Amino acid sequence: MSSFDIAIIGGGIAGLSAACFLAEDRGDGSRIAVIERESQPGYHTTGRSAAMYTEVYGNATIRAMVKAGRPFLKTPHARYCDRSFLSPRGALMIARDDQVHRVGEFLREMNRPDVLEQVDRDRCLQISPALDPDYVAGGVHEPDAMDIDVHALLQGYVRVFRGLGGQIIADAEVRSITRRNGVFAIDAGAGQIEAPLLINAAGAWGDVIAGMAGAAPVGLVPKRRTAITFDAPAGTNPGNWPLTFDLDEQWYFKPDAGRILASPADQTPSEPCDAQPEELDIAICIDRIETASTLEVRRPASKWAGLRCFVDDHSPVNGFDDRIEGLYWLVGQGGYGIKTSPVMARIAVSQIAGRPIDDDILAHGLRPANLGVERLRGQ
């Protein structure tokens, strides 16, 4: 039996960012363990993400956390990375003739004239030259949207956590959890682990883990998203193209390591699993991209799928369980887990330590009640 002060189930971006910041807050990570069912951290959703930093998508809770996390992502301390996690990309949301009347509605809802500009058809084609001129009527440009280096960010969390003595226990699928005398005993395959504080950062398996610990589910719904990469047209250099997507989020494409990454932006409910792409979704992706652009997908160079998890109101769950003492939820980030990770982790550190959430986070309009488990319990 290995004893710790804190056990975190899930070695994705949520679990490792929390582990890292908790270790920093304590000045020592040797009493913190991250339990990961796979052989390496970030195997599932984290390792399959094409994350973008943009402050104008998701609900108000997501947008507040993203804005608060910008300083960390843009200028991390050297212990995390010797360069920014962000790099220029830009984003272009386009609308067809039958959609263009809704562009104004979107701009009013976001109310961010400082980062968004409405653009006409010709400007859309200048910004994203692969678009089909007959498909585009207008759009919205976010010049300052940025790529996130997901690998560097995850490895930064891992490096700092391990540097403070933190332990990542891999190949450790949780089989059972029991709680006696205020301590959780976790059978994780690799051995027995016990800790008085258990953080549930298990992603798609979050409700399953909660059930093992005796807690009621929060209603997590994993949803599959598919992606492919394919070769850019001969003689073109797509490196400066933006993320390009449609107003109804039915497709997107962006440059990726010399190729084009594309997705049908599918959200198919799924059981927790090692998600794999379906051939129908790949075919839909190719059809949508070829309909909206002049690109031809002769054969995907790679294909994959990942699970994005949601509760009913599409805000994350970040707080102590309302019934099981010592159980902390850190799940439900949807498609925003990468860019919210530094702030989600800071919020968890504050609440676990019994401190108020930092003012620089609350200054962006975050309401802590919108993260708590209680909002999902009908209380």
PDB file of C-alpha atoms in Angstrom, residues 53 66 69-76 83-86 148 153 157 338-342:
ATOM      1  CA  TYR A  53      -6.460  29.923 -28.141  1.00  0.00           C
ATOM      2  CA  VAL A  66      -9.684  31.463 -21.145  1.00  0.00           C
ATOM      3  CA  GLY A  69      -5.281  32.021 -18.538  1.00  0.00           C
ATOM      4  CA  ARG A  70      -3.750  34.076 -21.322  1.00  0.00           C
ATOM      5  CA  PRO A  71      -0.757  35.435 -19.327  1.00  0.00           C
ATOM      6  CA  PHE A  72       0.362  31.924 -18.332  1.00  0.00           C
ATOM      7  CA  LEU A  73       0.025  30.545 -21.870  1.00  0.00           C
ATOM      8  CA  LYS A  74       1.601  33.549 -23.561  1.00  0.00           C
ATOM      9  CA  THR A  75       4.537  34.091 -21.196  1.00  0.00           C
ATOM     10  CA  PRO A  76       5.154  30.996 -19.081  1.00  0.00           C
ATOM     11  CA  ARG A  83       9.127  30.071 -25.102  1.00  0.00           C
ATOM     12  CA  SER A  84       5.457  30.913 -25.407  1.00  0.00           C
ATOM     13  CA  PHE A  85       2.921  28.107 -25.647  1.00  0.00           C
ATOM     14  CA  LEU A  86       1.076  30.302 -28.173  1.00  0.00           C
ATOM     15  CA  ILE A 148      -1.469  26.170 -28.597  1.00  0.00           C
ATOM     16  CA  LEU A 153       2.181  22.536 -22.356  1.00  0.00           C
ATOM     17  CA  TYR A 157       3.234  20.384 -16.327  1.00  0.00           C
ATOM     18  CA  ILE A 338      -6.308  22.632 -22.987  1.00  0.00           C
ATOM     19  CA  LYS A 339      -6.737  26.393 -22.907  1.00  0.00           C
ATOM     20  CA  THR A 340      -8.617  26.429 -19.592  1.00  0.00           C
ATOM     21  CA  SER A 341      -6.132  24.099 -17.861  1.00  0.00           C
ATOM     22  CA  PRO A 342      -4.014  26.731 -16.069  1.00  0.00           C
TER      23      PRO A 342
END
